[in-house]
mmCIF file of C-alpha atoms in Angstrom:
data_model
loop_
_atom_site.group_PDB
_atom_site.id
_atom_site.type_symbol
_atom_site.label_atom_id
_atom_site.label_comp_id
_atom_site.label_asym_id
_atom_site.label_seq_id
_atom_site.Cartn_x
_atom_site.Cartn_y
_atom_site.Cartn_z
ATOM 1 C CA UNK A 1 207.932 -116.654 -17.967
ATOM 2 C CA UNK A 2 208.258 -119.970 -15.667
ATOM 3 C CA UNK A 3 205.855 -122.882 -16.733
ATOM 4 C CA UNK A 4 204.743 -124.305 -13.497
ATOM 5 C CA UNK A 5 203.028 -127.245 -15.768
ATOM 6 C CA UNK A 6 204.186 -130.854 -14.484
ATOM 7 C CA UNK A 7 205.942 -132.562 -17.567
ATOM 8 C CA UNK A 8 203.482 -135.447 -18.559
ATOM 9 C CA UNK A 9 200.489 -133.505 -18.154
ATOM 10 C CA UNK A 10 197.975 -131.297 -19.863
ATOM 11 C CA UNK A 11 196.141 -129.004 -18.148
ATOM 12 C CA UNK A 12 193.417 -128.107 -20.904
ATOM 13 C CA UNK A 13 190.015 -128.671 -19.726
ATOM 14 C CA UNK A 14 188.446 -132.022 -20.511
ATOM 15 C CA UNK A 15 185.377 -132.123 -22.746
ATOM 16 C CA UNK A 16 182.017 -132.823 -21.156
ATOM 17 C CA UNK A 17 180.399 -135.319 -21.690
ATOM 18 C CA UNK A 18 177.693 -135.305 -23.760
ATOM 19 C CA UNK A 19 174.004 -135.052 -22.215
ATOM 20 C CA UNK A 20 171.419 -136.890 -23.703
ATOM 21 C CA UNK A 21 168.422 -135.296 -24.798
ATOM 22 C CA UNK A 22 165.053 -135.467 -22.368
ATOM 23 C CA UNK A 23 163.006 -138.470 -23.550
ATOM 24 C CA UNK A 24 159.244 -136.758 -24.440
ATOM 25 C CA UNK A 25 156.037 -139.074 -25.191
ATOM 26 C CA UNK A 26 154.992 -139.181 -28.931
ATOM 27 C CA UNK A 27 152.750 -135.597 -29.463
ATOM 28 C CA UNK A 28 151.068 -137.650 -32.225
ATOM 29 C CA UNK A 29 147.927 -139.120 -30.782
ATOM 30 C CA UNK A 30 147.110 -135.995 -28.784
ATOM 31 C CA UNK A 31 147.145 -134.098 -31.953
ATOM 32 C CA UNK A 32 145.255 -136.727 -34.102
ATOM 33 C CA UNK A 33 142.683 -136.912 -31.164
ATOM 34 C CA UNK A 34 142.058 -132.917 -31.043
ATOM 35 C CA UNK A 35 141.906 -133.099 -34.733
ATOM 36 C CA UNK A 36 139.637 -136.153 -34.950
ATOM 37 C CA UNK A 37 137.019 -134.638 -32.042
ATOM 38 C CA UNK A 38 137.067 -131.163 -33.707
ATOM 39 C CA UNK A 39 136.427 -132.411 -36.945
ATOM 40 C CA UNK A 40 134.089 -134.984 -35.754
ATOM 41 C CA UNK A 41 131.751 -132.562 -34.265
ATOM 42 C CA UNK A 42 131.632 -129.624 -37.192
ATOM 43 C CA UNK A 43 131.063 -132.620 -39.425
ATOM 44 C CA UNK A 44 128.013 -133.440 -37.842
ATOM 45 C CA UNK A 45 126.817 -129.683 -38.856
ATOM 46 C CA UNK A 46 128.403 -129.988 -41.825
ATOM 47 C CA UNK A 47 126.566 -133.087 -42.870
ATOM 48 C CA UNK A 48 122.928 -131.773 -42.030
ATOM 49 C CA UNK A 49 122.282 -134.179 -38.704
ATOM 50 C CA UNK A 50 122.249 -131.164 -36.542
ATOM 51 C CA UNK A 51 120.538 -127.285 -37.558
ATOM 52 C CA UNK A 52 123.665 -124.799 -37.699
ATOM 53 C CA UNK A 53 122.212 -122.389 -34.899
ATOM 54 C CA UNK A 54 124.099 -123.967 -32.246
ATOM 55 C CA UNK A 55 127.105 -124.524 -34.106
ATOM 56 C CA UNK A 56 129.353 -121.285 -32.493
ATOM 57 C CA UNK A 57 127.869 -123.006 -29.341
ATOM 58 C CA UNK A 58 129.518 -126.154 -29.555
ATOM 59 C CA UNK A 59 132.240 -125.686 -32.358
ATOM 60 C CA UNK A 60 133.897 -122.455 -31.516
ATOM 61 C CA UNK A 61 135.191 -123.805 -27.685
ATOM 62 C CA UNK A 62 136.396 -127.360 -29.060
ATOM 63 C CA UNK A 63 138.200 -125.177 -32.278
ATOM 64 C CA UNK A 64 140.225 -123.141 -30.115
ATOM 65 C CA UNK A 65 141.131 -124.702 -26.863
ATOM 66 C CA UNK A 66 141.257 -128.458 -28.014
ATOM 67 C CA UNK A 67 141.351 -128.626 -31.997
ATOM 68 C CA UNK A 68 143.599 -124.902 -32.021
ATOM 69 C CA UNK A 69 145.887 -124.991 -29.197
ATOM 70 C CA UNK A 70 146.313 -128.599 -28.400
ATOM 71 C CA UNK A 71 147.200 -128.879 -32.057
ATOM 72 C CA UNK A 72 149.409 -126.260 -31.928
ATOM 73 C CA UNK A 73 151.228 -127.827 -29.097
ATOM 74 C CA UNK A 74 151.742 -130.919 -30.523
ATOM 75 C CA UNK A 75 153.061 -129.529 -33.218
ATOM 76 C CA UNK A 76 155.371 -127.833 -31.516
ATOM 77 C CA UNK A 77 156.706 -130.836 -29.468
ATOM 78 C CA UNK A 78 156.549 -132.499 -32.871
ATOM 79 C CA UNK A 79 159.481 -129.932 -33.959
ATOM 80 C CA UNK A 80 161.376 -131.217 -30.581
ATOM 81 C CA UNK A 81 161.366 -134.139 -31.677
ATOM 82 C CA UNK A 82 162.553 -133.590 -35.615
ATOM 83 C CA UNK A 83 159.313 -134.840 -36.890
ATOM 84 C CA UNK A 84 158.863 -132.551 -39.955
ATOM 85 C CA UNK A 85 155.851 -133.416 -41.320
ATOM 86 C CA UNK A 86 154.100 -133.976 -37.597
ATOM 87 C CA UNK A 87 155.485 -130.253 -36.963
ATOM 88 C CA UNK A 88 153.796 -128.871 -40.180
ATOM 89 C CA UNK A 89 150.899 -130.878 -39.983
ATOM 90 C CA UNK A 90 149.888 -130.117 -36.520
ATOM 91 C CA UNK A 91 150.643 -127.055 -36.454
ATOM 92 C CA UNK A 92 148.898 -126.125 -39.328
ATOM 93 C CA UNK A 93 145.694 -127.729 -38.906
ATOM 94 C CA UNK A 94 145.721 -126.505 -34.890
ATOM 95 C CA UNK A 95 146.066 -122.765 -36.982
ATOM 96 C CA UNK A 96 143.017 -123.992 -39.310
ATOM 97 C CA UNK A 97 141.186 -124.191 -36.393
ATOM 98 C CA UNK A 98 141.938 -121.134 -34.274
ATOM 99 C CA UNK A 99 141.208 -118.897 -37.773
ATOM 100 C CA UNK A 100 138.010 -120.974 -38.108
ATOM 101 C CA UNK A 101 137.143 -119.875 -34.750
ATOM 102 C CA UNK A 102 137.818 -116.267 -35.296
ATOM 103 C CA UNK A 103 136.753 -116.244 -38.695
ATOM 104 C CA UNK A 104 133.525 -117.769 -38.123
ATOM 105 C CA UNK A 105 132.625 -115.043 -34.739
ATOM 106 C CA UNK A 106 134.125 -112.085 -36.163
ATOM 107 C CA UNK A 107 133.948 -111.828 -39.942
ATOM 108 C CA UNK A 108 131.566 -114.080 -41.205
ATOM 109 C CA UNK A 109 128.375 -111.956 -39.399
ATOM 110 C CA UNK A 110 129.337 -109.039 -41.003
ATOM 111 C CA UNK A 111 129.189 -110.877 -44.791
ATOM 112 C CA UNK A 112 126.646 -110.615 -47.440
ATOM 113 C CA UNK A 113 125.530 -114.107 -47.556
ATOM 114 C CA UNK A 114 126.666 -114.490 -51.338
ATOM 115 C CA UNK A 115 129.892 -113.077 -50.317
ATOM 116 C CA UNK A 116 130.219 -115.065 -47.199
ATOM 117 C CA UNK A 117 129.733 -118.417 -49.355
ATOM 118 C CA UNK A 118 132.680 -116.670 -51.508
ATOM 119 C CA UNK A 119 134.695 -116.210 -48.704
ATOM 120 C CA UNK A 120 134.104 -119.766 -46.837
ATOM 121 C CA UNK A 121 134.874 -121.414 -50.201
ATOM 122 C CA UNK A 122 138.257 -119.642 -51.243
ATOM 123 C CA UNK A 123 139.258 -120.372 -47.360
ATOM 124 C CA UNK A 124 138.325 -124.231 -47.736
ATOM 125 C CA UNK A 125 139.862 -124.497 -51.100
ATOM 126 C CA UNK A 126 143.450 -123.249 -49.882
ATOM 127 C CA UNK A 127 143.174 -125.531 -47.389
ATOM 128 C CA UNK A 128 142.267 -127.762 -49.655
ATOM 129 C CA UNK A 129 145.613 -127.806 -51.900
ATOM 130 C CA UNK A 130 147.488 -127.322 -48.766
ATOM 131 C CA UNK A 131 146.194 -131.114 -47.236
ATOM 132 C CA UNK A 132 146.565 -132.398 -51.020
ATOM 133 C CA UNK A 133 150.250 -131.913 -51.146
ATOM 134 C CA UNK A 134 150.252 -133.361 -47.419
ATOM 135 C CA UNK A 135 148.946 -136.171 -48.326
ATOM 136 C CA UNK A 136 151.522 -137.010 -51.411
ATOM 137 C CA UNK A 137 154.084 -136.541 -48.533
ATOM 138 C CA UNK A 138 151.679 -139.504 -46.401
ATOM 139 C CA UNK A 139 152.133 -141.646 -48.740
ATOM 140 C CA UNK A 140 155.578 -142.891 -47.488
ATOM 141 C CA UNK A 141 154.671 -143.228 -43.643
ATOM 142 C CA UNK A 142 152.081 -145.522 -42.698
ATOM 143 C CA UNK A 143 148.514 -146.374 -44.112
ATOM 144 C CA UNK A 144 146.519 -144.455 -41.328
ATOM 145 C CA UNK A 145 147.669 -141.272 -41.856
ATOM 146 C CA UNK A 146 147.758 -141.764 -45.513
ATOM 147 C CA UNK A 147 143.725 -142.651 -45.259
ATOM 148 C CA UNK A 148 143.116 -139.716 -43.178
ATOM 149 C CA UNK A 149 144.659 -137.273 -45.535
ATOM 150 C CA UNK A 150 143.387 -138.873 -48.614
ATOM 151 C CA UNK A 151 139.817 -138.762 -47.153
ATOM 152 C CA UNK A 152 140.540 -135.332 -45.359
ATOM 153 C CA UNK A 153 141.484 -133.901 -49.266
ATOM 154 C CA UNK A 154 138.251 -134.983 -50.404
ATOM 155 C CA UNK A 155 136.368 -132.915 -47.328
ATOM 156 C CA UNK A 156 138.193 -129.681 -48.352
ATOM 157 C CA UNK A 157 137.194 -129.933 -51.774
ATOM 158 C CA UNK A 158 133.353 -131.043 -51.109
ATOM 159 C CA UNK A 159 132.854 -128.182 -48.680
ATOM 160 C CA UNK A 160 135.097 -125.485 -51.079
ATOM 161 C CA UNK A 161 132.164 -126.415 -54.024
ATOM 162 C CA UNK A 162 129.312 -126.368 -51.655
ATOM 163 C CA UNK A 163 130.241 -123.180 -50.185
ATOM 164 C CA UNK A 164 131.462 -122.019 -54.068
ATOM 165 C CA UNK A 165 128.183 -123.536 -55.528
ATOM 166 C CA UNK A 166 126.104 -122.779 -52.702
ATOM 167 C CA UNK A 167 125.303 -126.253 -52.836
ATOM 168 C CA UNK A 168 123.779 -128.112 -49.830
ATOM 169 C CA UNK A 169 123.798 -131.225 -51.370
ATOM 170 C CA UNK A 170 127.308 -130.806 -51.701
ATOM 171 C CA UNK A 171 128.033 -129.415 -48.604
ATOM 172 C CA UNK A 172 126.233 -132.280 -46.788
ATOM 173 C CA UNK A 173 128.537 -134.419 -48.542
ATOM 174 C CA UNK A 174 131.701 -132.992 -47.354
ATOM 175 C CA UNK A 175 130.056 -133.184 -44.194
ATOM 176 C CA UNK A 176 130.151 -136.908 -44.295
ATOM 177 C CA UNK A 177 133.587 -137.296 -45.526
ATOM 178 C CA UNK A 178 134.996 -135.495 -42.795
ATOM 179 C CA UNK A 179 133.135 -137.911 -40.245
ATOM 180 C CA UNK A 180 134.828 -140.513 -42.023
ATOM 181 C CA UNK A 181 137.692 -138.821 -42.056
ATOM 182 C CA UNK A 182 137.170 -138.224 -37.723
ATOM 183 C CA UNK A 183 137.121 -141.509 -37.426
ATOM 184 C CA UNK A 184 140.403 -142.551 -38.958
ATOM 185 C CA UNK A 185 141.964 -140.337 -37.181
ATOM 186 C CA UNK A 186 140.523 -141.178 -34.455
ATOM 187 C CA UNK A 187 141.761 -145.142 -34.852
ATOM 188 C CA UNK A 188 145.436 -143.217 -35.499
ATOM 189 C CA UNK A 189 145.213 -141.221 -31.906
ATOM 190 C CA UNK A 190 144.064 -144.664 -30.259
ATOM 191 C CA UNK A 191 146.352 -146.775 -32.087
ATOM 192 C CA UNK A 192 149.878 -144.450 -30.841
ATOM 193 C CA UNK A 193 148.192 -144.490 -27.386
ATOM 194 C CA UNK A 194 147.719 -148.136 -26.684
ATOM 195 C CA UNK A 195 150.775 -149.182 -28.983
ATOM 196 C CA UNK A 196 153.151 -146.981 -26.591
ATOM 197 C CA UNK A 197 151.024 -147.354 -23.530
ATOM 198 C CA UNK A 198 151.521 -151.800 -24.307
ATOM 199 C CA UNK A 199 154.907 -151.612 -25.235
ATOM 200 C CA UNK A 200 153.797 -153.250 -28.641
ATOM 201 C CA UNK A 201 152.171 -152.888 -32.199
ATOM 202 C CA UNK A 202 148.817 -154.456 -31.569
ATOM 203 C CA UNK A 203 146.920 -151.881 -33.274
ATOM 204 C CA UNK A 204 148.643 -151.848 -36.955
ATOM 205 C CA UNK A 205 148.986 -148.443 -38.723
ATOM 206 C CA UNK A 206 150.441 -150.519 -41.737
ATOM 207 C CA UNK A 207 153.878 -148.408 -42.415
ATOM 208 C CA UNK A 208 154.452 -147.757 -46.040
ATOM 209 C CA UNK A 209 157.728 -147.878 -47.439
ATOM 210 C CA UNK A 210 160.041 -144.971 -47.331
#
């Protein structure tokens, strides 16, 4: 066989070079703000400000289109971006609130009351242990998110005994926490907006050490 390759060269294929990866905006703020408006506005049912008859009214909508799938989303785009605990976190809570959605249209009318309370509560309470181990991991990324978590834990467990207890003192209480706990997220969503939209860190989320 006659190699017809010029002495000096090589012929093999040169590697490509290697393309860098699409630049994507942080999926953070949008998911802190659809948690933060979600929560927000159940909490104000929650905490007794508003009677619960119009709560499928106004909650169901924002729980799956904006607290569900925009969640979701981020979450995803959080995985894009190798952000492990934004990926679980998001995606999580934007599946808290499509279930909510469903759960509270299609199953809860078809409840016993006293089992319905039974139901609500063992729901709340998994959550509940679910954001508590969350928020251990929060505890080595930045103050914000390690208030929202710590307050969010507390909401979970206020509702779980009101609903377990059929307790509306209790209930109402959870229902405050998780305004609170609307509001620091909130401050997290509008902090990663204007901090990336300035080019700067003039809204401090106080980063904890890793």
């Amino acid at each position: 066989m006659t190699d017809t390759q010029t002495p000096g060269t090589d012929e093999r294929t040169p590697a490509s070079p290697a393309v860098p990866r699409p630049q994507i905006a942080d999926p953070g703020p949008l998911g802190l703000a659809a948690f933060a408006l979600t929560t927000f506005v159940l909490s104000v049912f929650n905490a007794g400000l508003i009677e619960d008859g119009a709560l499928e009214a106004v909650v169901l909508p924002l729980a799956l289109c904006y607290g569900g799938i925009a969640q979701v989303l981020a979450g995803m785009w959080e995985f894009r971006r190798n952000n492990t605990f934004g990926a679980v976190a998001f995606t999580s809570y934007g599946s808290f609130w499509l279930s909510f959605a469903a759960y509270v249209r299609f199953v809860v009318p078809k409840l016993p009351a006293a089992h319905a309370h039974q139901a609500t509560g063992l729901f709340l309470l998994a959550w509940a242990v679910f954001t508590l181990y969350m928020t251990v991991v929060a505890t080595r990324i930045n103050g914000v998110l390690l208030a929202v978590f710590t307050v969010l834990s507390l909401t979970f467990v206020l509702l779980a005994a009101g609903e377990l207890g059929q307790s509306t003192g209790v209930s109402h209480a959870g229902g405050w926490a998780g305004l609170l706990t609307a509001v620091l997220a909130w401050y997290g969503s509008f902090a990663g907006v204007a901090n990336a939209t300035w080019k700067d860190k003039s809204l401090p989320t106080w980063p904890l050490a890793g």
